[in-house]
GROMACS .gro file of N, CA, C and O in nm:
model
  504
    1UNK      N    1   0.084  -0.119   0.000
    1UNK     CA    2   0.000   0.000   0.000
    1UNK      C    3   0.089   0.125   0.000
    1UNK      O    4   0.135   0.167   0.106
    2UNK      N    5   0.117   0.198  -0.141
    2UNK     CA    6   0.152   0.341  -0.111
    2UNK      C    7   0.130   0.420  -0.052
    2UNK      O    8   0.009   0.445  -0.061
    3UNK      N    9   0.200   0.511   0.039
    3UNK     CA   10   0.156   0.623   0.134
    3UNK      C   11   0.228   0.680   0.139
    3UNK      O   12   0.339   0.655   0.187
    4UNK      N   13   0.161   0.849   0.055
    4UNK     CA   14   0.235   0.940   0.110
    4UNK      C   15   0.196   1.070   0.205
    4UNK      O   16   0.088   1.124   0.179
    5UNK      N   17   0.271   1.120   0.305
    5UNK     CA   18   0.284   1.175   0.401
    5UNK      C   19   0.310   1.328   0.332
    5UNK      O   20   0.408   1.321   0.257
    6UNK      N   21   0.260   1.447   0.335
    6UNK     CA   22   0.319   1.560   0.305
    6UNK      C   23   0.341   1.647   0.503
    6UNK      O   24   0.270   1.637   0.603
    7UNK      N   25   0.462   1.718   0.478
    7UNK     CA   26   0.445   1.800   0.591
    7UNK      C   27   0.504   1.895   0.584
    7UNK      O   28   0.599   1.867   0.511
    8UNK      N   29   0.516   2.071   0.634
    8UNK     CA   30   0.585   2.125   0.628
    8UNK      C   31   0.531   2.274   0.575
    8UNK      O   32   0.603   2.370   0.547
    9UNK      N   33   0.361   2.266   0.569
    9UNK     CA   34   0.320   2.391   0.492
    9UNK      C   35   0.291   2.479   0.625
    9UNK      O   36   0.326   2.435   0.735
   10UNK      N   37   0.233   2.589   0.615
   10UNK     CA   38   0.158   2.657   0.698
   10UNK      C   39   0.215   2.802   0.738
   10UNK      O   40   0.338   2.813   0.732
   11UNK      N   41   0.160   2.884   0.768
   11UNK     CA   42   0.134   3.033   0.708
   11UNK      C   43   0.278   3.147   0.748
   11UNK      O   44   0.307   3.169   0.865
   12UNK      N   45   0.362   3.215   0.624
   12UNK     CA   46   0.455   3.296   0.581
   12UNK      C   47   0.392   3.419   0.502
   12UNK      O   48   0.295   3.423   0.426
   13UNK      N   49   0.478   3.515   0.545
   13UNK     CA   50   0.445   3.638   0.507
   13UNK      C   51   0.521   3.602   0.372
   13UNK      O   52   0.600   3.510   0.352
   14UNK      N   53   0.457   3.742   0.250
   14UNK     CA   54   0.525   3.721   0.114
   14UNK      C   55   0.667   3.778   0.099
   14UNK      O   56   0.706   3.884   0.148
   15UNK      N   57   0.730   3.703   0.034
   15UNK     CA   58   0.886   3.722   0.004
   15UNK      C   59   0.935   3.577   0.101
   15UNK      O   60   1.043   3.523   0.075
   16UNK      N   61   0.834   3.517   0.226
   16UNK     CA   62   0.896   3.406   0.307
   16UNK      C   63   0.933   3.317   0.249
   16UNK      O   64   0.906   3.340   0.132
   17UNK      N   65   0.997   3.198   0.262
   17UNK     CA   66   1.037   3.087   0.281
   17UNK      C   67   0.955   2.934   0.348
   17UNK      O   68   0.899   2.917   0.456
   18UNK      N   69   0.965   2.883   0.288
   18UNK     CA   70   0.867   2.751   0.343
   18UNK      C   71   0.963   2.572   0.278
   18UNK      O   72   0.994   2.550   0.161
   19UNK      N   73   0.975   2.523   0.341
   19UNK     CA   74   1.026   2.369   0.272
   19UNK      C   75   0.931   2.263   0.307
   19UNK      O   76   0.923   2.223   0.423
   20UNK      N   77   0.848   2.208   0.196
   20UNK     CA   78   0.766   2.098   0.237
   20UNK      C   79   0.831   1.937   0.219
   20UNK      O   80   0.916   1.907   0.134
   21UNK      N   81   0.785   1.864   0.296
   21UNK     CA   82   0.814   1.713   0.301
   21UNK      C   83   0.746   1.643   0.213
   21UNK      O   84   0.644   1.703   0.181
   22UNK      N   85   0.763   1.509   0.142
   22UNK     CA   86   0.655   1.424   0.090
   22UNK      C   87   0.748   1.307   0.115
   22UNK      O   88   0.851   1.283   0.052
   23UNK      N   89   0.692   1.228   0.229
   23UNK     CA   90   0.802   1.121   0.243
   23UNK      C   91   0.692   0.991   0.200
   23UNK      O   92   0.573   0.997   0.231
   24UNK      N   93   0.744   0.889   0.135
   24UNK     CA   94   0.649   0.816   0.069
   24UNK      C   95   0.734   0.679   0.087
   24UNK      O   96   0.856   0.666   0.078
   25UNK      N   97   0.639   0.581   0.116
   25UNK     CA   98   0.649   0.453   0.172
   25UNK      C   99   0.527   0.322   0.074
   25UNK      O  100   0.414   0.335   0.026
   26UNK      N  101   0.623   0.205   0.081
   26UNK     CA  102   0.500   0.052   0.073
   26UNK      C  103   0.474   0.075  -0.081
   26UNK      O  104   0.368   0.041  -0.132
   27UNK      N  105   0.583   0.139  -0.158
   27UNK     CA  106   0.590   0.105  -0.323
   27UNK      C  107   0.726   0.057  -0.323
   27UNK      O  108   0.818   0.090  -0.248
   28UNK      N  109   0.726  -0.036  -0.434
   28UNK     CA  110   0.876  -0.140  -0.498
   28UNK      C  111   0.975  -0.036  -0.525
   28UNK      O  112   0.947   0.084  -0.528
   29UNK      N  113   1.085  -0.083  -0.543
   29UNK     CA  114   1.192  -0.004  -0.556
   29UNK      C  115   1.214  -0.032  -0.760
   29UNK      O  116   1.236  -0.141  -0.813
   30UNK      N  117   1.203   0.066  -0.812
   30UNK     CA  118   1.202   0.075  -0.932
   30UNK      C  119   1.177   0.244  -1.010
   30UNK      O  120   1.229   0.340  -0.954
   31UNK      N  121   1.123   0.257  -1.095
   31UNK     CA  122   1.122   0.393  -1.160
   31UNK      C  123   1.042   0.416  -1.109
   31UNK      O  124   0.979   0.317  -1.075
   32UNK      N  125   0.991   0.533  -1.073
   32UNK     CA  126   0.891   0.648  -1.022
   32UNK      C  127   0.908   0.765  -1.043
   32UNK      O  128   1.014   0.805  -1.091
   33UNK      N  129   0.810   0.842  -1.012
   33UNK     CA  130   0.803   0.950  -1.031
   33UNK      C  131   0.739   1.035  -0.912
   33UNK      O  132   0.618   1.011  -0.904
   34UNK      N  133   0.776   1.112  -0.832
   34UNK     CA  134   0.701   1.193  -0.731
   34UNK      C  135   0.697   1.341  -0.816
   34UNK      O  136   0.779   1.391  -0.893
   35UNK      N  137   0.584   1.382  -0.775
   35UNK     CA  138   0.542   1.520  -0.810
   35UNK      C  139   0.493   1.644  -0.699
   35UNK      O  140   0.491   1.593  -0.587
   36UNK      N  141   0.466   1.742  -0.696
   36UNK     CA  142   0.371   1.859  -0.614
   36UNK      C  143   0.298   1.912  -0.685
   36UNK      O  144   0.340   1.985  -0.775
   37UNK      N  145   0.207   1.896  -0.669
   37UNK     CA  146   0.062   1.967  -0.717
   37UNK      C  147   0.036   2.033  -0.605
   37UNK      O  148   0.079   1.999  -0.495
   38UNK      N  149  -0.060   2.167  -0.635
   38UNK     CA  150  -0.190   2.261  -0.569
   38UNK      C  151  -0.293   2.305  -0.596
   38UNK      O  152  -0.325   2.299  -0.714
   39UNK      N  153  -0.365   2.352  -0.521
   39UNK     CA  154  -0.506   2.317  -0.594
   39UNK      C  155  -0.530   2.479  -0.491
   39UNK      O  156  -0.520   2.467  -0.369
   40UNK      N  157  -0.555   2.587  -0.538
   40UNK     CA  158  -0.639   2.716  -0.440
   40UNK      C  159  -0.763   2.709  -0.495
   40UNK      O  160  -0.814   2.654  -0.592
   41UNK      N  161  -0.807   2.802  -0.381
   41UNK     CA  162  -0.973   2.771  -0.316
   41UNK      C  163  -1.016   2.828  -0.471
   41UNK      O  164  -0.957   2.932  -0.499
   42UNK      N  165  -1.099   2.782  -0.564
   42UNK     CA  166  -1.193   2.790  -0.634
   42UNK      C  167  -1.148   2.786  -0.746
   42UNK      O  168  -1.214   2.831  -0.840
   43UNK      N  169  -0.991   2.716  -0.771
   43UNK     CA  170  -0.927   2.693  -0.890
   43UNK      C  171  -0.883   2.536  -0.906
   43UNK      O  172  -0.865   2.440  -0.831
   44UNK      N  173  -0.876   2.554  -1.007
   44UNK     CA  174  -0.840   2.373  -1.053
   44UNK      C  175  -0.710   2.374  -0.990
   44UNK      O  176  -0.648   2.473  -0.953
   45UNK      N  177  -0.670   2.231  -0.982
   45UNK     CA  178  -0.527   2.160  -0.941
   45UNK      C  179  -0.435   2.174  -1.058
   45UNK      O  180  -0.466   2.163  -1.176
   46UNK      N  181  -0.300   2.202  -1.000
   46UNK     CA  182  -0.203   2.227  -1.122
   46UNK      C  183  -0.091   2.145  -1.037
   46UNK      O  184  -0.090   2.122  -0.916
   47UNK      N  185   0.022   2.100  -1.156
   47UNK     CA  186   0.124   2.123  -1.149
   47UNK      C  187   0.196   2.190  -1.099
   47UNK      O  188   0.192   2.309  -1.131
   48UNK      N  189   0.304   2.140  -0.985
   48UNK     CA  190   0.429   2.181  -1.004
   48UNK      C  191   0.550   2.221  -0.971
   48UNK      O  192   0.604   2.329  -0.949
   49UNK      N  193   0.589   2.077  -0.975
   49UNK     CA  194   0.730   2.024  -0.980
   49UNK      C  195   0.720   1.857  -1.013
   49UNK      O  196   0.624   1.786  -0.983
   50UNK      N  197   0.810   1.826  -1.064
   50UNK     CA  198   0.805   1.637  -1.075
   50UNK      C  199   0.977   1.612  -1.071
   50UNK      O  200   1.061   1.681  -1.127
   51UNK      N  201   0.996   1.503  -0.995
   51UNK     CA  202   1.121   1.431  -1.022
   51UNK      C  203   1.102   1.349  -1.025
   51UNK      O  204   1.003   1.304  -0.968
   52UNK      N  205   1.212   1.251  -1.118
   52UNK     CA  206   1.195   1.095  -1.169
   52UNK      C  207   1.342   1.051  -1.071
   52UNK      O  208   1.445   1.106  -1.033
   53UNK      N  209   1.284   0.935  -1.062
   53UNK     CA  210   1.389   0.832  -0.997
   53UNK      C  211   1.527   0.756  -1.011
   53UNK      O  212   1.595   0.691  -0.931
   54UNK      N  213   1.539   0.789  -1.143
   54UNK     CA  214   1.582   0.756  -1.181
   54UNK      C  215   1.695   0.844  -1.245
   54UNK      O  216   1.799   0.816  -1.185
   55UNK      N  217   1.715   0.929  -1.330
   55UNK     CA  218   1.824   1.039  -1.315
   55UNK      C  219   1.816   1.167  -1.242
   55UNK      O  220   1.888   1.266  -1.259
   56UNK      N  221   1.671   1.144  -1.116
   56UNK     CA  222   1.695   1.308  -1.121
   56UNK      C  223   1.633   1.397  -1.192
   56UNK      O  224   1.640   1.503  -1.130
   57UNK      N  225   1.580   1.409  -1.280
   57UNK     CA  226   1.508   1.481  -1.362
   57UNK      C  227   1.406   1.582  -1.326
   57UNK      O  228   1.292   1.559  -1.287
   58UNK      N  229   1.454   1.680  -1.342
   58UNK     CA  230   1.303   1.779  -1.252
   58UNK      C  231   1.242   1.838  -1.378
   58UNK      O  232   1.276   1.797  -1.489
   59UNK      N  233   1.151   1.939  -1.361
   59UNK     CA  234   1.031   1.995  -1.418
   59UNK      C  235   0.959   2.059  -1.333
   59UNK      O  236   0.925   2.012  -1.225
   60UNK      N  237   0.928   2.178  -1.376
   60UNK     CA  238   0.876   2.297  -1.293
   60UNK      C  239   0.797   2.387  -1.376
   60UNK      O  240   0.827   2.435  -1.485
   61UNK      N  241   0.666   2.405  -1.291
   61UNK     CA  242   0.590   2.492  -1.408
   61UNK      C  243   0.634   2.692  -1.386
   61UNK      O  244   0.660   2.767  -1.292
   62UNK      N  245   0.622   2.699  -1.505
   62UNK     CA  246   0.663   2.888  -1.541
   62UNK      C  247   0.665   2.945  -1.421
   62UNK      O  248   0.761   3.007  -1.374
   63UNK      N  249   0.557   2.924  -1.366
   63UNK     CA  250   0.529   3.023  -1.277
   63UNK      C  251   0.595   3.013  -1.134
   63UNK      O  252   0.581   3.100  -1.049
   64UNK      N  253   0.653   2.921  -1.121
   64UNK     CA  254   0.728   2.895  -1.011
   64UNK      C  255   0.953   2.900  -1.052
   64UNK      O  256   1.044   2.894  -0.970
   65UNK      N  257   0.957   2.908  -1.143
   65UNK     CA  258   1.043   2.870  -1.228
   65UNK      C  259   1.184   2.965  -1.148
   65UNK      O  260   1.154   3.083  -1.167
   66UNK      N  261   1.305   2.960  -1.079
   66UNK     CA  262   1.379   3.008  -1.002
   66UNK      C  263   1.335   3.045  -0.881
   66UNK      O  264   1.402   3.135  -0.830
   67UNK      N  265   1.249   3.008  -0.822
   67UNK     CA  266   1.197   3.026  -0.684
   67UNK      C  267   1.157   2.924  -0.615
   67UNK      O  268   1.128   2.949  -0.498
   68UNK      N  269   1.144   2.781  -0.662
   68UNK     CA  270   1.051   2.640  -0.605
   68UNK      C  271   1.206   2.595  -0.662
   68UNK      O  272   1.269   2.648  -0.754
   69UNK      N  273   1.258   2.446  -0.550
   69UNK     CA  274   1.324   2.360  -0.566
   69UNK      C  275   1.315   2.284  -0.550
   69UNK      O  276   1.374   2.266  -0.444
   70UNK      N  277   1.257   2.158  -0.596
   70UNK     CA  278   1.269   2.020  -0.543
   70UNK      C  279   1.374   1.900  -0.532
   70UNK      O  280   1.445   1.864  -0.625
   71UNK      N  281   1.373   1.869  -0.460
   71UNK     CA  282   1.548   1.779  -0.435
   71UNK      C  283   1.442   1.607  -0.397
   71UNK      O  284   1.322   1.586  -0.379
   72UNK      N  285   1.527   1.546  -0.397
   72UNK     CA  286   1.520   1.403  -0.317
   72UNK      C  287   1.573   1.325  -0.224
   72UNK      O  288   1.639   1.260  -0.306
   73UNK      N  289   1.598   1.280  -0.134
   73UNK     CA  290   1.697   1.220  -0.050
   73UNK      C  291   1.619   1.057  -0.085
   73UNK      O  292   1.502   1.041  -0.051
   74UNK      N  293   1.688   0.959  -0.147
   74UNK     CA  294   1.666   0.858  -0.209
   74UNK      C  295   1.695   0.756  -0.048
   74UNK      O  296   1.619   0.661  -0.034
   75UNK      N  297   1.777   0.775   0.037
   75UNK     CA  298   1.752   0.669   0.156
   75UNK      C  299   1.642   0.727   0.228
   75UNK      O  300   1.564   0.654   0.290
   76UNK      N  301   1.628   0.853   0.226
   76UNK     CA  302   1.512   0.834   0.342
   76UNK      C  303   1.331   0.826   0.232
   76UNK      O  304   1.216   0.832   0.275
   77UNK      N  305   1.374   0.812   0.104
   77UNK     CA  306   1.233   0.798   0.011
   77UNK      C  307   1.129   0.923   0.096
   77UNK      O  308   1.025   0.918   0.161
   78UNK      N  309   1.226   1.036   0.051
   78UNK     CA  310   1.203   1.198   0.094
   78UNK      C  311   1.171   1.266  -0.017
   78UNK      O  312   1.261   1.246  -0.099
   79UNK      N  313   1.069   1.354  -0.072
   79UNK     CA  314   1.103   1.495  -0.183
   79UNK      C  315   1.061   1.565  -0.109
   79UNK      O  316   0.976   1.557  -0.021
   80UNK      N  317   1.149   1.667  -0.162
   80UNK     CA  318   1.127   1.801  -0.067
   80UNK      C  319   1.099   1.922  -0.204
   80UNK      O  320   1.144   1.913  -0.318
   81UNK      N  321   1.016   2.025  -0.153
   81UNK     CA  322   1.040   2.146  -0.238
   81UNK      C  323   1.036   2.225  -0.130
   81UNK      O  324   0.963   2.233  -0.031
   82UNK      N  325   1.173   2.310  -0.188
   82UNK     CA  326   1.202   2.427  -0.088
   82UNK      C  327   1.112   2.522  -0.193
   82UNK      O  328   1.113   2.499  -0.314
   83UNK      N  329   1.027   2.643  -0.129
   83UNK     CA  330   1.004   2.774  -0.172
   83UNK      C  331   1.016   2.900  -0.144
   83UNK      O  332   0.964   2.961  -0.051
   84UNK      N  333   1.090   2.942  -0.231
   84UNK     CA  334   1.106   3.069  -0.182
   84UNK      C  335   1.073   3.152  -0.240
   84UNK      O  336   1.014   3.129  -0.345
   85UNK      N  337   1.099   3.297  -0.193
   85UNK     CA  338   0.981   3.411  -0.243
   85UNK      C  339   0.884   3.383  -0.288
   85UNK      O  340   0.855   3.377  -0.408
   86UNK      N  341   0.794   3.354  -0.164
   86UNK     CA  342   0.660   3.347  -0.176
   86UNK      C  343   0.569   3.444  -0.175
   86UNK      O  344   0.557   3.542  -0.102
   87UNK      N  345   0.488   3.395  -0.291
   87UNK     CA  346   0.381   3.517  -0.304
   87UNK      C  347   0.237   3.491  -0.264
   87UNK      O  348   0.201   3.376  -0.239
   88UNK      N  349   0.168   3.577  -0.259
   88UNK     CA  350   0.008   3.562  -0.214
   88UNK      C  351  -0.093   3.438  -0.287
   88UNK      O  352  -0.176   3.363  -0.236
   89UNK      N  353  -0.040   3.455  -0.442
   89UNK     CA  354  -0.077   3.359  -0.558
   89UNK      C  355  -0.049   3.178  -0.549
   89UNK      O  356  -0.092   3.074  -0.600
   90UNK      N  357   0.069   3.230  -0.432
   90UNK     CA  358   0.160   3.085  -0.423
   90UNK      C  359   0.061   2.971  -0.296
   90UNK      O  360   0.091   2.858  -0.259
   91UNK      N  361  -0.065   3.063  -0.255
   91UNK     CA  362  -0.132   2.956  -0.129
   91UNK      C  363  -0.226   2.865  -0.261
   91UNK      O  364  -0.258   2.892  -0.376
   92UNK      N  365  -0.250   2.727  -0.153
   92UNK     CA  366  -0.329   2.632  -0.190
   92UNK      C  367  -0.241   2.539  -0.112
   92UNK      O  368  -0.127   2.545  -0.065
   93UNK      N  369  -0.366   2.424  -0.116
   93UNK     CA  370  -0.302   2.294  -0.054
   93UNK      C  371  -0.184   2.228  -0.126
   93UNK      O  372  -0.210   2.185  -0.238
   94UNK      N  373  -0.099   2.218  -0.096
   94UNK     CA  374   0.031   2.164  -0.142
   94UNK      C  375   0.033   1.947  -0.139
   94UNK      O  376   0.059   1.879  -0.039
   95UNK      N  377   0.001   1.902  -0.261
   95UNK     CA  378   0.023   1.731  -0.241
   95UNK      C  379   0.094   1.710  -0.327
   95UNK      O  380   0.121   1.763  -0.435
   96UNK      N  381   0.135   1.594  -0.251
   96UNK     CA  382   0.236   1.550  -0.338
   96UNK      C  383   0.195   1.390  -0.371
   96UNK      O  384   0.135   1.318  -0.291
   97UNK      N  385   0.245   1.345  -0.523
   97UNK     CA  386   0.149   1.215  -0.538
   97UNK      C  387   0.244   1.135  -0.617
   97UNK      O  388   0.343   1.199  -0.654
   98UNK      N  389   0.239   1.001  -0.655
   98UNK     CA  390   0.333   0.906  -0.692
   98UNK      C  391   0.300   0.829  -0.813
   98UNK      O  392   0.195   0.766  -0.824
   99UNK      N  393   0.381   0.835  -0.894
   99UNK     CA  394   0.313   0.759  -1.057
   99UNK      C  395   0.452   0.686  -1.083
   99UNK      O  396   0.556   0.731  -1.037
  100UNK      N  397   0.444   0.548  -1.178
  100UNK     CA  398   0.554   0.483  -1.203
  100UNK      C  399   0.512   0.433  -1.402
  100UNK      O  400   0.552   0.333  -1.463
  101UNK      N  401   0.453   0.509  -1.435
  101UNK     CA  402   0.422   0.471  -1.578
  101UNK      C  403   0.462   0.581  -1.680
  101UNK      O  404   0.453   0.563  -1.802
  102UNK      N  405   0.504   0.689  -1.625
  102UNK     CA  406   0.509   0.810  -1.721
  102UNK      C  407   0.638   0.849  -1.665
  102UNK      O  408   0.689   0.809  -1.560
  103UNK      N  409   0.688   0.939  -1.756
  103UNK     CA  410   0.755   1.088  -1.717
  103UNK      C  411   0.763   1.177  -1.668
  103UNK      O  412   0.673   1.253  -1.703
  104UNK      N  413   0.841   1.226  -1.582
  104UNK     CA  414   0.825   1.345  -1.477
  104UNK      C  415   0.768   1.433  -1.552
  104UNK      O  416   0.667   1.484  -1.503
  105UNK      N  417   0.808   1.476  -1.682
  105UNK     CA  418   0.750   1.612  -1.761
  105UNK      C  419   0.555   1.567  -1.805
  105UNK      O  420   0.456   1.637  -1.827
  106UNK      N  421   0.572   1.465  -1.801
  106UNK     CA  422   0.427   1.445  -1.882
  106UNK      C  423   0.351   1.426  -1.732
  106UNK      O  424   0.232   1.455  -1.740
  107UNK      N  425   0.386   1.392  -1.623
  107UNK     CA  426   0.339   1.405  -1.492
  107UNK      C  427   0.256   1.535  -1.457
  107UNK      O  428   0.143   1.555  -1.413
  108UNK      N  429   0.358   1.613  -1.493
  108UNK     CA  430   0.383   1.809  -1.461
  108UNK      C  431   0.285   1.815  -1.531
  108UNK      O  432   0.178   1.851  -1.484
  109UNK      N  433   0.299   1.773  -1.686
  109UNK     CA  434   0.154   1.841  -1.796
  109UNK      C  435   0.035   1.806  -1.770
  109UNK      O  436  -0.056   1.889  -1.771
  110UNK      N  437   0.014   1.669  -1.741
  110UNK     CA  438  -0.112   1.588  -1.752
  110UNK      C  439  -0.137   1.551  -1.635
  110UNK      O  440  -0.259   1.569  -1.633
  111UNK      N  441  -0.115   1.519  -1.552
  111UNK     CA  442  -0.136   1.489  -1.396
  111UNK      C  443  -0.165   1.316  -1.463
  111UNK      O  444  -0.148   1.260  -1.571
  112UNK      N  445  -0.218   1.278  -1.324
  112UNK     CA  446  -0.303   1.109  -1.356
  112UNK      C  447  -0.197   1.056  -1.303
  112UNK      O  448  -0.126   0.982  -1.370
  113UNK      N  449  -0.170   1.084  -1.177
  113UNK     CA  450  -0.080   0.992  -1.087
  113UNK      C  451  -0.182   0.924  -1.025
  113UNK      O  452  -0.298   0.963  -1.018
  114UNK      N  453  -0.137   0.824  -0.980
  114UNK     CA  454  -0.255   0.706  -0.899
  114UNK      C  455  -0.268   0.753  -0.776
  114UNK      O  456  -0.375   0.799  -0.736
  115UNK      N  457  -0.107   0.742  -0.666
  115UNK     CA  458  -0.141   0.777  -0.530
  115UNK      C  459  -0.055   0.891  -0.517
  115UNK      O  460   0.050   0.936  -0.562
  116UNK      N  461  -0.187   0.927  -0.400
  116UNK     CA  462  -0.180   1.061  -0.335
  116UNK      C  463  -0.172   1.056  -0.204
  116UNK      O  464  -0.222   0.967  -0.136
  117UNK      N  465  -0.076   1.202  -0.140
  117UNK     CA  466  -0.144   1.238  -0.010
  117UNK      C  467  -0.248   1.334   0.025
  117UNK      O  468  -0.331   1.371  -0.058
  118UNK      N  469  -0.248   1.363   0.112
  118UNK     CA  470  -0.366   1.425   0.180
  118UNK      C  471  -0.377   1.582   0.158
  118UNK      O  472  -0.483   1.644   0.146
  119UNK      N  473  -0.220   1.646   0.153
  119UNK     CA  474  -0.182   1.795   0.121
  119UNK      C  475  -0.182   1.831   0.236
  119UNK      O  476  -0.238   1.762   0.322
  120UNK      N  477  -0.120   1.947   0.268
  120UNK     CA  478  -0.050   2.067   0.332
  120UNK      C  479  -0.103   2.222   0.291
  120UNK      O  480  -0.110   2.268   0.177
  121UNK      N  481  -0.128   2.271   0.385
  121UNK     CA  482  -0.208   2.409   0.339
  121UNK      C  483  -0.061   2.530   0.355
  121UNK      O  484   0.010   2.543   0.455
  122UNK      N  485  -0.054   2.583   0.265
  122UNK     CA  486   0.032   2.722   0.237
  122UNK      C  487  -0.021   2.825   0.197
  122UNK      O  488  -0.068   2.862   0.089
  123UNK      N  489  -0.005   2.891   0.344
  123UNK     CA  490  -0.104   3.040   0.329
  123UNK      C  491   0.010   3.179   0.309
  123UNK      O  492   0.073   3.227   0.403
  124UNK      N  493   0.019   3.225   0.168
  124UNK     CA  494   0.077   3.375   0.219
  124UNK      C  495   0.037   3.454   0.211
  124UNK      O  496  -0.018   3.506   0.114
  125UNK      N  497   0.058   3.496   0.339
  125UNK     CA  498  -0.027   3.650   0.328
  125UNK      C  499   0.046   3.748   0.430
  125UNK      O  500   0.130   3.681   0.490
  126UNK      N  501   0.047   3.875   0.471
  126UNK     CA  502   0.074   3.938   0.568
  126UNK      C  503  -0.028   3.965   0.630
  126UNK      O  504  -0.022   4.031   0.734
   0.00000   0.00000   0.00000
């Protein structure tokens, strides 16, 4: 049973700093793909960030593009995205979800990962 855990959101003034967790457990050791999606209050879910398992590979949508980092720590089956300069635009629930059939980039475009967590709320505001 896949499970992933997000932790690490919750409320920064704009220009702050925030690093979220997605530590994910009870999938085979093989190619994958972890991603971050968000979803704000009365807008669809987007993209954005994906890394593959396999080289490393990231993908990041425009709008986050030199300000969001996502890394991996492969023993502790950790992704992290650090964010910085955060803006007001940047709240919504933050999840992170797990696919092993696609590409990190086609992840980012199309979503249709199987498992998910629960999300993390990131509020900025002053």
């Amino acid at each position: 049973q896949v499970q992933l855990v997000e932790s690490g959101g919750g409320l920064v003034q704009p220009g702050g700093s925030l690093r979220l967790s997605c530590a994910a457990s009870g999938f085979t050791k093989g190619y994958y793909v972890i991603g971050w999606f968000r979803q704000a209050p009365g807008k669809e879910r987007e993209g954005v960030s994906c890394i593959s398992s396999n080289d490393g590979s990231t993908y990041y949508r425009d709008s986050i593009k030199g300000r969001f980092t996502i890394s991996r720590d492969n023993a502790k089956n950790t992704v992290y995205l650090q964010m910085n300069s955060l803006k007001p635009e940047d709240t919504a629930v933050y999840s992170c979800a797990l696919g092993t059939s696609y590409s990190a980039g086609y992840y980012l475009k199309y979503g249709g990962m199987p498992y998910w967590g629960k999300g993390t709320l990131v509020t900025v505001s002053s």
